[in-house]
Amino acid sequence: MSEIVSAVATGELDADNYCLYTKEDMPSAAEDPLCFLDAFPDVSLDTHEEIYPVFVAENNLHLFYHGDLLVDVIENAKAQKERPTVQDFLAGLDYYLKNDTFRDL
């Protein structure tokens, strides 16, 4: 996860159109879990259930973070601190998951 966060923070990766998926259900971002980038899930018009990308479904991955929210959390940390670290970003991601608001640095 730290590699993805670093790439987003430096502008090397635009994660707005992706989601982060993990093998674990609801891991801590601070533990730097192995993450996979894939498309947003689709929603069935008939059943209103989420339909996950093939790779995600075949590997039993769990949705961890929407990419656009990941970008928002990173941008918030960058706006508050001149040189936020990867740990600042990861802690901010965990904080947002638990509190549904941005972390003050």
PDB file of C-alpha atoms in Angstrom:
ATOM      1  CA  MET A   1       0.000   0.000   0.000  1.00  0.00           C
ATOM      2  CA  SER A   2       2.811   2.422   0.785  1.00  0.00           C
ATOM      3  CA  GLU A   3       4.027   2.228  -2.832  1.00  0.00           C
ATOM      4  CA  ILE A   4       0.590   3.140  -4.154  1.00  0.00           C
ATOM      5  CA  VAL A   5       0.255   5.972  -1.619  1.00  0.00           C
ATOM      6  CA  SER A   6       3.695   7.322  -2.555  1.00  0.00           C
ATOM      7  CA  ALA A   7       2.877   7.172  -6.268  1.00  0.00           C
ATOM      8  CA  VAL A   8      -0.398   9.030  -5.735  1.00  0.00           C
ATOM      9  CA  ALA A   9       1.232  11.628  -3.464  1.00  0.00           C
ATOM     10  CA  THR A  10       3.938  12.402  -6.038  1.00  0.00           C
ATOM     11  CA  GLY A  11       1.530  12.463  -8.972  1.00  0.00           C
ATOM     12  CA  GLU A  12       2.952   9.345 -10.608  1.00  0.00           C
ATOM     13  CA  LEU A  13      -0.421   7.597 -10.294  1.00  0.00           C
ATOM     14  CA  ASP A  14      -3.916   8.982 -10.730  1.00  0.00           C
ATOM     15  CA  ALA A  15      -6.005   6.719  -8.509  1.00  0.00           C
ATOM     16  CA  ASP A  16      -9.298   8.567  -9.009  1.00  0.00           C
ATOM     17  CA  ASN A  17     -10.652   5.900 -11.357  1.00  0.00           C
ATOM     18  CA  TYR A  18      -9.530   2.871  -9.359  1.00  0.00           C
ATOM     19  CA  CYS A  19     -10.246   1.108  -6.101  1.00  0.00           C
ATOM     20  CA  LEU A  20      -7.798  -0.523  -3.722  1.00  0.00           C
ATOM     21  CA  TYR A  21      -8.523  -4.141  -2.874  1.00  0.00           C
ATOM     22  CA  THR A  22      -6.871  -6.348  -0.263  1.00  0.00           C
ATOM     23  CA  LYS A  23      -6.821 -10.003   0.706  1.00  0.00           C
ATOM     24  CA  GLU A  24      -7.949  -9.136   4.236  1.00  0.00           C
ATOM     25  CA  ASP A  25     -11.304  -7.652   5.095  1.00  0.00           C
ATOM     26  CA  MET A  26     -10.731  -4.220   6.673  1.00  0.00           C
ATOM     27  CA  PRO A  27      -6.989  -4.241   7.339  1.00  0.00           C
ATOM     28  CA  SER A  28      -5.220  -1.296   8.919  1.00  0.00           C
ATOM     29  CA  ALA A  29      -3.556   1.022   6.418  1.00  0.00           C
ATOM     30  CA  ALA A  30      -0.802   1.632   8.980  1.00  0.00           C
ATOM     31  CA  GLU A  31       0.174  -2.041   8.672  1.00  0.00           C
ATOM     32  CA  ASP A  32       0.945  -1.408   4.978  1.00  0.00           C
ATOM     33  CA  PRO A  33      -1.171  -4.279   3.574  1.00  0.00           C
ATOM     34  CA  LEU A  34      -0.633  -5.720   0.124  1.00  0.00           C
ATOM     35  CA  CYS A  35      -3.095  -3.901  -2.151  1.00  0.00           C
ATOM     36  CA  PHE A  36      -4.263  -4.341  -5.697  1.00  0.00           C
ATOM     37  CA  LEU A  37      -5.631  -1.630  -7.987  1.00  0.00           C
ATOM     38  CA  ASP A  38      -8.624  -2.478 -10.130  1.00  0.00           C
ATOM     39  CA  ALA A  39     -11.774  -0.847 -11.454  1.00  0.00           C
ATOM     40  CA  PHE A  40     -14.730   0.255  -9.378  1.00  0.00           C
ATOM     41  CA  PRO A  41     -17.351  -2.435  -8.927  1.00  0.00           C
ATOM     42  CA  ASP A  42     -20.392  -2.222 -11.197  1.00  0.00           C
ATOM     43  CA  VAL A  43     -23.890  -2.348  -9.755  1.00  0.00           C
ATOM     44  CA  SER A  44     -26.485  -4.739 -11.141  1.00  0.00           C
ATOM     45  CA  LEU A  45     -29.574  -2.893 -12.317  1.00  0.00           C
ATOM     46  CA  ASP A  46     -31.738  -5.890 -11.434  1.00  0.00           C
ATOM     47  CA  THR A  47     -30.453  -6.857  -7.991  1.00  0.00           C
ATOM     48  CA  HIS A  48     -28.572  -3.668  -7.038  1.00  0.00           C
ATOM     49  CA  GLU A  49     -25.654  -5.877  -5.952  1.00  0.00           C
ATOM     50  CA  GLU A  50     -22.061  -4.918  -6.596  1.00  0.00           C
ATOM     51  CA  ILE A  51     -20.349  -6.832  -9.376  1.00  0.00           C
ATOM     52  CA  TYR A  52     -16.607  -6.848  -8.835  1.00  0.00           C
ATOM     53  CA  PRO A  53     -13.943  -6.961 -11.552  1.00  0.00           C
ATOM     54  CA  VAL A  54     -12.910 -10.476 -12.632  1.00  0.00           C
ATOM     55  CA  PHE A  55      -9.461 -10.330 -10.994  1.00  0.00           C
ATOM     56  CA  VAL A  56     -10.987  -9.179  -7.707  1.00  0.00           C
ATOM     57  CA  ALA A  57     -13.647 -11.892  -7.729  1.00  0.00           C
ATOM     58  CA  GLU A  58     -11.268 -14.677  -8.774  1.00  0.00           C
ATOM     59  CA  ASN A  59      -8.825 -13.786  -6.001  1.00  0.00           C
ATOM     60  CA  ASN A  60     -11.428 -13.234  -3.271  1.00  0.00           C
ATOM     61  CA  LEU A  61     -10.275  -9.668  -2.682  1.00  0.00           C
ATOM     62  CA  HIS A  62     -12.075  -7.138  -0.502  1.00  0.00           C
ATOM     63  CA  LEU A  63     -12.742  -3.521  -1.354  1.00  0.00           C
ATOM     64  CA  PHE A  64     -10.536  -1.429   0.921  1.00  0.00           C
ATOM     65  CA  TYR A  65     -10.590   2.143  -0.442  1.00  0.00           C
ATOM     66  CA  HIS A  66     -12.124   4.015  -3.341  1.00  0.00           C
ATOM     67  CA  GLY A  67      -9.335   5.735  -5.246  1.00  0.00           C
ATOM     68  CA  ASP A  68     -10.983   9.143  -5.258  1.00  0.00           C
ATOM     69  CA  LEU A  69     -11.210   9.062  -1.463  1.00  0.00           C
ATOM     70  CA  LEU A  70      -7.578   7.916  -1.239  1.00  0.00           C
ATOM     71  CA  VAL A  71      -6.605  10.971  -3.284  1.00  0.00           C
ATOM     72  CA  ASP A  72      -8.704  13.248  -1.037  1.00  0.00           C
ATOM     73  CA  VAL A  73      -7.037  11.940   2.136  1.00  0.00           C
ATOM     74  CA  ILE A  74      -3.564  12.391   0.641  1.00  0.00           C
ATOM     75  CA  GLU A  75      -4.338  15.891  -0.636  1.00  0.00           C
ATOM     76  CA  ASN A  76      -5.722  16.838   2.778  1.00  0.00           C
ATOM     77  CA  ALA A  77      -2.479  15.751   4.481  1.00  0.00           C
ATOM     78  CA  LYS A  78      -0.403  17.652   1.908  1.00  0.00           C
ATOM     79  CA  ALA A  79      -2.463  20.792   2.524  1.00  0.00           C
ATOM     80  CA  GLN A  80      -1.814  20.598   6.271  1.00  0.00           C
ATOM     81  CA  LYS A  81       1.851  19.657   6.359  1.00  0.00           C
ATOM     82  CA  GLU A  82       4.707  20.784   4.123  1.00  0.00           C
ATOM     83  CA  ARG A  83       6.339  17.370   3.818  1.00  0.00           C
ATOM     84  CA  PRO A  84       3.980  14.638   5.010  1.00  0.00           C
ATOM     85  CA  THR A  85       5.483  11.173   5.256  1.00  0.00           C
ATOM     86  CA  VAL A  86       4.003   7.951   3.956  1.00  0.00           C
ATOM     87  CA  GLN A  87       3.174   7.140   7.586  1.00  0.00           C
ATOM     88  CA  ASP A  88       1.203  10.415   7.804  1.00  0.00           C
ATOM     89  CA  PHE A  89      -0.801   9.343   4.768  1.00  0.00           C
ATOM     90  CA  LEU A  90      -1.387   5.815   6.078  1.00  0.00           C
ATOM     91  CA  ALA A  91      -2.455   7.131   9.484  1.00  0.00           C
ATOM     92  CA  GLY A  92      -4.784   9.566   7.729  1.00  0.00           C
ATOM     93  CA  LEU A  93      -6.350   6.728   5.745  1.00  0.00           C
ATOM     94  CA  ASP A  94      -6.980   4.721   8.906  1.00  0.00           C
ATOM     95  CA  TYR A  95      -8.381   7.777  10.662  1.00  0.00           C
ATOM     96  CA  TYR A  96     -10.798   8.440   7.826  1.00  0.00           C
ATOM     97  CA  LEU A  97     -12.004   4.829   7.807  1.00  0.00           C
ATOM     98  CA  LYS A  98     -12.753   4.971  11.528  1.00  0.00           C
ATOM     99  CA  ASN A  99     -14.112   8.518  11.798  1.00  0.00           C
ATOM    100  CA  ASP A 100     -15.455   9.452   8.354  1.00  0.00           C
ATOM    101  CA  THR A 101     -13.518  12.702   8.517  1.00  0.00           C
ATOM    102  CA  PHE A 102     -10.027  13.931   7.801  1.00  0.00           C
ATOM    103  CA  ARG A 103      -7.240  13.778  10.366  1.00  0.00           C
ATOM    104  CA  ASP A 104      -5.685  16.963  11.692  1.00  0.00           C
ATOM    105  CA  LEU A 105      -1.896  16.987  11.446  1.00  0.00           C
TER     106      LEU A 105
END
